[in-house]
Every structure is written in C-alpha cells, then in structure tokens.
mmCIF file of C-alpha atoms in Angstrom:
data_model
loop_
_atom_site.group_PDB
_atom_site.id
_atom_site.type_symbol
_atom_site.label_atom_id
_atom_site.label_comp_id
_atom_site.label_asym_id
_atom_site.label_seq_id
_atom_site.Cartn_x
_atom_site.Cartn_y
_atom_site.Cartn_z
ATOM 1 C CA MET A 95 -25.871 -24.429 18.698
ATOM 2 C CA GLN A 96 -24.343 -21.420 16.958
ATOM 3 C CA SER A 97 -26.721 -18.552 16.206
ATOM 4 C CA PRO A 98 -27.323 -17.706 12.538
ATOM 5 C CA TRP A 99 -25.837 -14.230 13.119
ATOM 6 C CA LYS A 100 -22.565 -15.669 14.456
ATOM 7 C CA ALA A 101 -22.367 -18.064 11.530
ATOM 8 C CA ALA A 102 -22.998 -15.178 9.110
ATOM 9 C CA ALA A 103 -20.379 -13.050 10.875
ATOM 10 C CA GLY A 104 -17.818 -15.809 10.530
ATOM 11 C CA GLY A 105 -18.601 -16.091 6.830
ATOM 12 C CA VAL A 106 -18.371 -12.330 6.317
ATOM 13 C CA MET A 107 -15.037 -12.238 8.184
ATOM 14 C CA VAL A 108 -13.594 -15.037 6.019
ATOM 15 C CA LEU A 109 -14.864 -13.346 2.839
ATOM 16 C CA ALA A 110 -13.397 -9.999 3.887
ATOM 17 C CA MET A 111 -10.000 -11.550 4.617
ATOM 18 C CA LEU A 112 -9.968 -13.455 1.302
ATOM 19 C CA LEU A 113 -10.942 -10.271 -0.523
ATOM 20 C CA LEU A 114 -8.119 -8.371 1.164
ATOM 21 C CA LEU A 115 -5.625 -11.057 0.162
ATOM 22 C CA ALA A 116 -6.902 -11.104 -3.417
ATOM 23 C CA VAL A 117 -6.782 -7.355 -3.935
ATOM 24 C CA THR A 118 -3.412 -6.847 -2.248
ATOM 25 C CA GLY A 119 -1.647 -8.164 -5.334
ATOM 26 C CA GLN A 120 -3.714 -5.982 -7.676
ATOM 27 C CA ALA A 121 -3.131 -2.869 -5.558
ATOM 28 C CA ALA A 122 0.608 -3.567 -5.386
ATOM 29 C CA ALA A 123 0.765 -3.902 -9.183
ATOM 30 C CA GLU A 124 -1.200 -0.662 -9.551
ATOM 31 C CA GLU A 125 1.271 1.518 -7.687
ATOM 32 C CA ALA A 126 4.867 1.035 -6.689
ATOM 33 C CA PRO A 127 6.527 1.350 -4.303
ATOM 34 C CA ILE A 128 4.155 1.170 -1.335
ATOM 35 C CA TRP A 129 6.830 0.882 1.340
ATOM 36 C CA PRO A 130 7.893 2.917 3.167
ATOM 37 C CA PRO A 131 4.698 4.991 3.348
ATOM 38 C CA ALA A 132 5.117 8.556 2.142
ATOM 39 C CA LEU A 133 4.595 11.238 4.781
ATOM 40 C CA GLU A 134 2.371 13.186 2.426
ATOM 41 C CA LEU A 135 -1.294 14.060 2.921
ATOM 42 C CA ASP A 136 -3.639 13.141 0.075
ATOM 43 C CA HIS A 137 -6.932 13.665 1.931
ATOM 44 C CA ALA A 138 -8.657 13.506 5.304
ATOM 45 C CA LEU A 139 -11.866 11.616 6.052
ATOM 46 C CA VAL A 140 -14.433 12.524 8.717
ATOM 47 C CA GLN A 141 -16.984 9.779 9.365
ATOM 48 C CA THR A 142 -19.807 8.689 11.642
ATOM 49 C CA SER A 143 -21.767 5.513 12.345
ATOM 50 C CA LEU A 144 -25.111 4.980 10.625
ATOM 51 C CA TYR A 145 -26.080 1.470 11.706
ATOM 52 C CA THR A 146 -24.832 -1.188 14.131
ATOM 53 C CA ARG A 147 -26.015 -4.759 14.490
ATOM 54 C CA HIS A 148 -24.788 -7.214 17.124
ATOM 55 C CA HIS A 149 -25.013 -10.882 16.234
ATOM 56 C CA SER A 150 -26.220 -11.919 19.687
ATOM 57 C CA ALA A 151 -29.394 -10.670 21.301
ATOM 58 C CA ASP A 152 -27.636 -9.749 24.575
ATOM 59 C CA PRO A 153 -29.867 -7.222 26.379
ATOM 60 C CA GLU A 154 -26.731 -5.417 27.628
ATOM 61 C CA HIS A 155 -25.674 -4.537 24.056
ATOM 62 C CA THR A 156 -26.434 -1.126 22.643
ATOM 63 C CA ASP A 157 -26.569 -0.593 18.882
ATOM 64 C CA ASP A 158 -26.118 3.192 19.198
ATOM 65 C CA GLN A 159 -22.346 3.683 18.852
ATOM 66 C CA ARG A 160 -22.346 7.464 18.188
ATOM 67 C CA LEU A 161 -19.015 7.039 16.387
ATOM 68 C CA ILE A 162 -17.015 10.021 15.191
ATOM 69 C CA GLY A 163 -13.886 9.120 13.242
ATOM 70 C CA PHE A 164 -11.046 11.005 11.607
ATOM 71 C CA GLU A 165 -8.516 9.542 9.146
ATOM 72 C CA LEU A 166 -5.489 10.928 7.315
ATOM 73 C CA HIS A 167 -4.668 9.214 3.985
ATOM 74 C CA ASN A 168 -1.498 9.394 1.903
ATOM 75 C CA PRO A 169 -1.277 8.956 -1.909
ATOM 76 C CA GLN A 170 -0.225 5.275 -1.506
ATOM 77 C CA ARG A 171 -3.549 4.484 0.269
ATOM 78 C CA TRP A 172 -1.978 4.134 3.737
ATOM 79 C CA LEU A 173 -3.960 5.741 6.542
ATOM 80 C CA ALA A 174 -3.843 6.642 10.218
ATOM 81 C CA GLY A 175 -6.921 7.410 12.236
ATOM 82 C CA THR A 176 -8.838 7.648 15.449
ATOM 83 C CA ALA A 177 -12.446 6.891 16.316
ATOM 84 C CA TRP A 178 -14.384 7.941 19.417
ATOM 85 C CA PHE A 179 -17.501 5.901 20.110
ATOM 86 C CA LYS A 180 -19.777 4.288 22.675
ATOM 87 C CA ASN A 181 -18.877 0.612 22.900
ATOM 88 C CA SER A 182 -21.399 -2.235 23.030
ATOM 89 C CA PHE A 183 -21.920 -1.535 26.751
ATOM 90 C CA ASP A 184 -22.412 2.248 26.415
ATOM 91 C CA GLN A 185 -18.892 3.122 27.632
ATOM 92 C CA ASP A 186 -16.832 5.909 26.032
ATOM 93 C CA SER A 187 -14.148 4.231 23.901
ATOM 94 C CA LEU A 188 -11.264 5.113 21.599
ATOM 95 C CA TYR A 189 -9.639 3.247 18.691
ATOM 96 C CA LEU A 190 -6.244 4.517 17.442
ATOM 97 C CA TYR A 191 -5.155 2.765 14.260
ATOM 98 C CA VAL A 192 -3.177 2.550 11.053
ATOM 99 C CA GLY A 193 -4.156 0.698 7.925
ATOM 100 C CA ARG A 194 -4.435 0.552 4.176
ATOM 101 C CA GLU A 195 -7.207 0.528 1.630
ATOM 102 C CA PHE A 196 -7.258 -1.784 -1.407
ATOM 103 C CA PRO A 197 -9.346 -0.710 -4.420
ATOM 104 C CA PHE A 198 -10.782 -3.673 -6.329
ATOM 105 C CA TRP A 199 -13.423 -2.294 -8.725
ATOM 106 C CA LYS A 200 -13.929 1.092 -10.388
ATOM 107 C CA PRO A 201 -17.164 0.944 -12.412
ATOM 108 C CA ALA A 202 -17.124 4.700 -13.083
ATOM 109 C CA GLU A 203 -14.614 7.540 -12.832
ATOM 110 C CA SER A 204 -16.073 8.831 -9.550
ATOM 111 C CA VAL A 205 -16.984 5.443 -7.974
ATOM 112 C CA THR A 206 -14.517 3.011 -6.387
ATOM 113 C CA PHE A 207 -15.263 -0.150 -4.427
ATOM 114 C CA ARG A 208 -12.536 -1.122 -2.001
ATOM 115 C CA ALA A 209 -11.539 -3.170 0.993
ATOM 116 C CA LYS A 210 -9.811 -1.673 4.013
ATOM 117 C CA LEU A 211 -7.893 -3.214 6.870
ATOM 118 C CA THR A 212 -7.017 -1.274 10.022
ATOM 119 C CA ALA A 213 -5.154 -2.373 13.140
ATOM 120 C CA GLY A 214 -4.405 -0.563 16.361
ATOM 121 C CA ALA A 215 -5.209 -0.105 20.029
ATOM 122 C CA LEU A 216 -8.704 -0.170 21.521
ATOM 123 C CA HIS A 217 -9.422 1.472 24.884
ATOM 124 C CA GLY A 218 -12.682 1.746 26.788
ATOM 125 C CA TYR A 219 -13.896 -1.672 27.911
ATOM 126 C CA ARG A 220 -13.774 -1.235 31.699
ATOM 127 C CA GLY A 221 -15.089 -2.768 34.882
ATOM 128 C CA GLU A 222 -17.282 -5.822 34.487
ATOM 129 C CA TYR A 223 -16.951 -5.540 30.674
ATOM 130 C CA ARG A 224 -13.142 -5.566 30.598
ATOM 131 C CA ASP A 225 -13.002 -9.204 29.469
ATOM 132 C CA LYS A 226 -15.584 -8.789 26.698
ATOM 133 C CA ILE A 227 -12.725 -8.191 24.233
ATOM 134 C CA PRO A 228 -9.596 -10.377 24.008
ATOM 135 C CA PHE A 229 -6.230 -9.289 25.442
ATOM 136 C CA ASN A 230 -7.697 -6.372 27.412
ATOM 137 C CA ARG A 231 -5.786 -7.104 30.610
ATOM 138 C CA TYR A 232 -4.497 -3.545 31.098
ATOM 139 C CA GLY A 233 -7.438 -1.640 29.620
ATOM 140 C CA ILE A 234 -5.957 -1.408 26.117
ATOM 141 C CA ALA A 235 -6.422 -4.246 23.632
ATOM 142 C CA PRO A 236 -5.119 -4.874 20.118
ATOM 143 C CA ALA A 237 -7.770 -4.769 17.401
ATOM 144 C CA ALA A 238 -7.929 -5.410 13.654
ATOM 145 C CA LEU A 239 -10.984 -4.419 11.640
ATOM 146 C CA PRO A 240 -11.607 -5.514 8.038
ATOM 147 C CA SER A 241 -14.165 -3.650 5.967
ATOM 148 C CA VAL A 242 -15.546 -3.288 2.471
ATOM 149 C CA GLY A 243 -16.792 0.002 1.167
ATOM 150 C CA VAL A 244 -17.471 2.418 -1.625
ATOM 151 C CA GLN A 245 -16.217 5.898 -2.425
ATOM 152 C CA TRP A 246 -18.447 8.084 -4.571
ATOM 153 C CA GLY A 247 -16.789 11.413 -5.220
ATOM 154 C CA ARG A 248 -16.061 12.883 -1.782
ATOM 155 C CA VAL A 249 -18.532 10.568 0.039
ATOM 156 C CA GLU A 250 -17.506 7.184 1.482
ATOM 157 C CA SER A 251 -19.343 4.370 3.232
ATOM 158 C CA ASP A 252 -18.012 1.181 4.841
ATOM 159 C CA LEU A 253 -19.357 -2.072 6.230
ATOM 160 C CA ILE A 254 -17.021 -2.942 9.114
ATOM 161 C CA VAL A 255 -16.914 -6.355 10.775
ATOM 162 C CA PHE A 256 -15.964 -6.108 14.451
ATOM 163 C CA GLY A 257 -14.885 -9.626 15.312
ATOM 164 C CA THR A 258 -17.664 -12.118 15.836
ATOM 165 C CA ALA A 259 -19.666 -9.482 17.748
ATOM 166 C CA GLY A 260 -21.311 -7.541 14.942
ATOM 167 C CA LEU A 261 -21.350 -5.227 11.947
ATOM 168 C CA LEU A 262 -21.125 -1.454 11.670
ATOM 169 C CA VAL A 263 -22.002 0.800 8.721
ATOM 170 C CA THR A 264 -20.255 4.171 8.536
ATOM 171 C CA ALA A 265 -20.430 7.146 6.180
ATOM 172 C CA GLY A 266 -18.094 10.050 5.782
ATOM 173 C CA VAL A 267 -16.818 12.933 3.695
ATOM 174 C CA ARG A 268 -13.304 13.461 2.260
ATOM 175 C CA PHE A 269 -11.568 16.816 2.529
#
C-alpha cells in the first residue's frame, strides 16, 4: 500500500510538470528570443532552506538540510546555480545546475508567482546510501527539480519537489 505522502508527492510532481508545460508557451510569447541564452547578469539570488518534509517516516532521514544556494539569472529568465546542503542521510552534498523560471501570475507590480525547473549534477550520496538516488553509480547523479514559488520585491520563496522523496521550502534575497 502506498503511503499518503508518496501519493501526494506524485500528485504534486504531476501538477508541477503540467504547470511548467502550460506556462512555457506564455513565457515564450512574453519575450523573444529565449535561445541562445544571453551571457548577461540580471540578478543573483542567495537562498537557504526553511523546511523539509520527507514522505516516508524512515528513521535514517534528516529534515535539517542546512541548504545554502547561489544562483545567477539573466534577463531571459535562464539561470545557473549551485547548492550546498546536508542530504537526507546527513552527508555533505552539492547540486550544480542550470534552469529557467516561468512566470505565470503577477497580481501586483512587485509580486510574481512562477514555476522553475532546474537540472544538473548531484554529488554527495556515498557509502551505504549511494543507491538511494537513481543513476548514482560513480558518485554523481543527474537530477531535475521542479518548483513553484513567489517573488515579492527582492525576496523569493520556493516549494521544491525532490523526486518522490519529499518537499523543500526555500527563501532567498535577490541582489
């Protein structure tokens, strides 16, 4: 029997992917061209983790990720970033990634709701935990993380779905 958290995670993942597909067309119509990405800095984002929740009640899991992330964004909403964190098994880990954000609702001049999709390389699951993430044969695994979030002035917050394992809430400041 599937736990309610895993079922909810699957639903959130499907919703996030559908949302990304839906807003891709709107974002593309909003600004052209988006490819190739401009090598121009629009802003940087420094962020940290506020809350983590694993879907399974595995006693080996820790919900204290201590994430520190840094992203560089260009005017076309492309981004590149890195995040240092403690993984689910309290091991130092690193995620190097690229991605794009997709705005889908702007209820006020200083508030924007958006989806974000990042993909990159994940390092840090070692020893007996090496096989806890797919394709981690050599210590580095591919990863893709969908999220939904809000930007309010210079402050941002995201709800990130990490596979079927859990959810992470982050907050950060733009510079």
